[in-house]
Amino acid sequence: MADPVVSPVEIAQIEPLAQSRRQLEALLEVSEAIAQQRDLPALFHELAERLHWVVEFDFLTLVLHDPVRNVMRLHILESRVPTEKVAGRETPIEGHPAGWVWQSQQPFVVRDEDTRYPVFLQHLRDAGVHSLAMVPLTTAQRRLGAMGFGTLQPQKITDTELTFMQRVASQVAVA
């Protein structure tokens, strides 16, 4: 018996379903990791390993609002590439996309051609970063900060990827 022929239309329908399934499985794994891991750096390392097969990124960041000093502070940096550790770096709310995300509760996507936040963007370019998505990190009780997914390769972050990142951030916020 001959192998069944799959038409391009059928392939186009199967691929989004397979991607949705991978995303749902990854969200379950994120929940499991959060339930098992209480150390944030270790949690981010584990999340990075689990999320790489669903969404492309070279580093994850966690930027939290410090209500006492009213600044945004980088707490976690999980990276595939060697980088100097910058955890603890503080920036004014107005001078960083994470501050905008924290205030507006909207995602922020940075690409090469972006001109907002010139000092921050120059720092990204110097580090070789081409794309960055920051999504709100929020619980039912309060706004915490932002979670960032960055790439060293120029790429468009799709709406589907952005939605997935937001779902991951919603789970991480609870941790």
GROMACS .gro file of C-alpha atoms in nm:
model
  175
    1MET     CA    1   0.000   0.000   0.000
    2ALA     CA    2   0.136   0.341  -0.095
    3ASP     CA    3   0.212   0.608   0.162
    4PRO     CA    4  -0.072   0.858   0.196
    5VAL     CA    5  -0.014   1.183   0.015
    6VAL     CA    6  -0.038   1.494   0.230
    7SER     CA    7  -0.136   1.809   0.048
    8PRO     CA    8   0.023   2.150   0.120
    9VAL     CA    9  -0.313   2.264   0.263
   10GLU     CA   10  -0.310   1.974   0.511
   11ILE     CA   11   0.050   2.050   0.607
   12ALA     CA   12  -0.042   2.413   0.666
   13GLN     CA   13  -0.322   2.298   0.900
   14ILE     CA   14  -0.108   2.043   1.086
   15GLU     CA   15   0.182   2.279   1.164
   16PRO     CA   16  -0.015   2.531   1.376
   17LEU     CA   17  -0.178   2.243   1.563
   18ALA     CA   18   0.160   2.087   1.636
   19GLN     CA   19   0.295   2.425   1.754
   20SER     CA   20  -0.009   2.477   1.979
   21ARG     CA   21   0.041   2.133   2.127
   22ARG     CA   22   0.410   2.206   2.195
   23GLN     CA   23   0.314   2.533   2.363
   24LEU     CA   24   0.055   2.365   2.587
   25GLU     CA   25   0.304   2.096   2.685
   26ALA     CA   26   0.564   2.363   2.762
   27LEU     CA   27   0.315   2.554   2.980
   28LEU     CA   28   0.251   2.236   3.177
   29GLU     CA   29   0.626   2.189   3.217
   30VAL     CA   30   0.659   2.551   3.334
   31SER     CA   31   0.394   2.485   3.600
   32GLU     CA   32   0.578   2.171   3.711
   33ALA     CA   33   0.911   2.355   3.729
   34ILE     CA   34   0.756   2.635   3.936
   35ALA     CA   35   0.601   2.383   4.175
   36GLN     CA   36   0.932   2.201   4.220
   37GLN     CA   37   1.184   2.487   4.219
   38ARG     CA   38   1.203   2.759   4.487
   39ASP     CA   39   1.532   2.922   4.382
   40LEU     CA   40   1.470   3.188   4.113
   41PRO     CA   41   1.805   3.157   3.931
   42ALA     CA   42   1.766   2.778   3.919
   43LEU     CA   43   1.404   2.818   3.808
   44PHE     CA   44   1.503   3.048   3.521
   45HIS     CA   45   1.775   2.806   3.412
   46GLU     CA   46   1.522   2.523   3.406
   47LEU     CA   47   1.262   2.736   3.227
   48ALA     CA   48   1.513   2.832   2.960
   49GLU     CA   49   1.587   2.467   2.891
   50ARG     CA   50   1.217   2.378   2.869
   51LEU     CA   51   1.111   2.678   2.658
   52HIS     CA   52   1.383   2.665   2.389
   53TRP     CA   53   1.198   2.405   2.186
   54VAL     CA   54   0.885   2.623   2.170
   55VAL     CA   55   1.013   2.979   2.125
   56GLU     CA   56   1.351   3.101   2.000
   57PHE     CA   57   1.553   3.316   2.242
   58ASP     CA   58   1.912   3.356   2.355
   59PHE     CA   59   1.844   3.500   2.699
   60LEU     CA   60   1.571   3.550   2.959
   61THR     CA   61   1.551   3.842   3.198
   62LEU     CA   62   1.347   3.922   3.503
   63VAL     CA   63   1.322   4.293   3.580
   64LEU     CA   64   1.131   4.379   3.897
   65HIS     CA   65   1.003   4.709   4.027
   66ASP     CA   66   1.160   4.814   4.358
   67PRO     CA   67   0.883   5.012   4.532
   68VAL     CA   68   1.118   5.154   4.797
   69ARG     CA   69   1.361   5.309   4.548
   70ASN     CA   70   1.104   5.335   4.265
   71VAL     CA   71   1.343   5.182   4.008
   72MET     CA   72   1.348   4.875   3.788
   73ARG     CA   73   1.608   4.616   3.894
   74LEU     CA   74   1.746   4.331   3.686
   75HIS     CA   75   1.729   4.017   3.902
   76ILE     CA   76   1.786   3.724   3.671
   77LEU     CA   77   1.978   3.682   3.349
   78GLU     CA   78   1.973   3.338   3.191
   79SER     CA   79   2.176   3.334   2.875
   80ARG     CA   80   2.289   3.083   2.612
   81VAL     CA   81   2.588   3.302   2.535
   82PRO     CA   82   2.865   3.409   2.771
   83THR     CA   83   2.789   3.749   2.919
   84GLU     CA   84   2.904   3.963   3.206
   85LYS     CA   85   2.664   3.928   3.495
   86VAL     CA   86   2.456   4.243   3.529
   87ALA     CA   87   2.210   4.123   3.793
   88GLY     CA   88   2.122   4.402   4.032
   89ARG     CA   89   2.157   4.678   3.770
   90GLU     CA   90   1.901   4.950   3.842
   91THR     CA   91   1.740   5.186   3.595
   92PRO     CA   92   1.481   5.460   3.631
   93ILE     CA   93   1.129   5.355   3.538
   94GLU     CA   94   1.117   5.614   3.259
   95GLY     CA   95   1.449   5.506   3.107
   96HIS     CA   96   1.379   5.139   3.049
   97PRO     CA   97   1.123   4.940   2.851
   98ALA     CA   98   1.061   4.721   3.159
   99GLY     CA   99   0.939   5.034   3.338
  100TRP     CA  100   0.698   5.105   3.054
  101VAL     CA  101   0.577   4.742   3.059
  102TRP     CA  102   0.532   4.757   3.438
  103GLN     CA  103   0.333   5.081   3.416
  104SER     CA  104   0.124   5.005   3.106
  105GLN     CA  105   0.085   4.627   3.150
  106GLN     CA  106   0.143   4.596   2.775
  107PRO     CA  107   0.413   4.394   2.595
  108PHE     CA  108   0.706   4.583   2.448
  109VAL     CA  109   0.884   4.448   2.139
  110VAL     CA  110   1.222   4.591   2.036
  111ARG     CA  111   1.371   4.541   1.693
  112ASP     CA  112   1.682   4.679   1.523
  113GLU     CA  113   1.499   4.975   1.372
  114ASP     CA  114   1.342   5.083   1.704
  115THR     CA  115   1.426   5.435   1.828
  116ARG     CA  116   1.256   5.438   2.167
  117TYR     CA  117   1.484   5.431   2.474
  118PRO     CA  118   1.806   5.521   2.287
  119VAL     CA  119   2.045   5.459   2.581
  120PHE     CA  120   1.893   5.116   2.649
  121LEU     CA  121   1.892   5.029   2.278
  122GLN     CA  122   2.256   5.126   2.243
  123HIS     CA  123   2.341   4.894   2.532
  124LEU     CA  124   2.149   4.614   2.356
  125ARG     CA  125   2.323   4.678   2.025
  126ASP     CA  126   2.663   4.681   2.196
  127ALA     CA  127   2.577   4.339   2.341
  128GLY     CA  128   2.472   4.210   1.996
  129VAL     CA  129   2.101   4.188   2.076
  130HIS     CA  130   1.871   4.235   1.777
  131SER     CA  131   1.525   4.145   1.909
  132LEU     CA  132   1.368   4.168   2.253
  133ALA     CA  133   1.017   4.113   2.383
  134MET     CA  134   0.929   4.223   2.735
  135VAL     CA  135   0.599   4.110   2.881
  136PRO     CA  136   0.425   4.210   3.205
  137LEU     CA  137   0.493   4.009   3.517
  138THR     CA  138   0.177   4.050   3.721
  139THR     CA  139  -0.023   3.863   3.984
  140ALA     CA  140  -0.386   3.919   4.078
  141GLN     CA  141  -0.265   4.135   4.368
  142ARG     CA  142   0.003   4.354   4.207
  143ARG     CA  143   0.228   4.445   3.919
  144LEU     CA  144   0.577   4.304   3.972
  145GLY     CA  145   0.784   4.397   3.666
  146ALA     CA  146   0.865   4.243   3.330
  147MET     CA  147   1.005   3.926   3.182
  148GLY     CA  148   1.222   3.959   2.873
  149PHE     CA  149   1.302   3.719   2.589
  150GLY     CA  150   1.590   3.833   2.369
  151THR     CA  151   1.767   3.712   2.057
  152LEU     CA  152   2.102   3.782   1.901
  153GLN     CA  153   1.960   3.713   1.556
  154PRO     CA  154   1.736   3.961   1.375
  155GLN     CA  155   1.393   3.802   1.376
  156LYS     CA  156   1.033   3.903   1.394
  157ILE     CA  157   0.860   3.801   1.714
  158THR     CA  158   0.521   3.671   1.606
  159ASP     CA  159   0.192   3.743   1.779
  160THR     CA  160   0.167   3.373   1.865
  161GLU     CA  161   0.511   3.380   2.030
  162LEU     CA  162   0.424   3.699   2.218
  163THR     CA  163   0.101   3.545   2.349
  164PHE     CA  164   0.294   3.238   2.461
  165MET     CA  165   0.555   3.455   2.635
  166GLN     CA  166   0.275   3.635   2.820
  167ARG     CA  167   0.130   3.303   2.938
  168VAL     CA  168   0.470   3.193   3.064
  169ALA     CA  169   0.516   3.525   3.245
  170SER     CA  170   0.175   3.487   3.410
  171GLN     CA  171   0.288   3.157   3.559
  172VAL     CA  172   0.632   3.288   3.659
  173ALA     CA  173   0.472   3.584   3.838
  174VAL     CA  174   0.308   3.343   4.081
  175ALA     CA  175   0.650   3.196   4.167
   0.00000   0.00000   0.00000
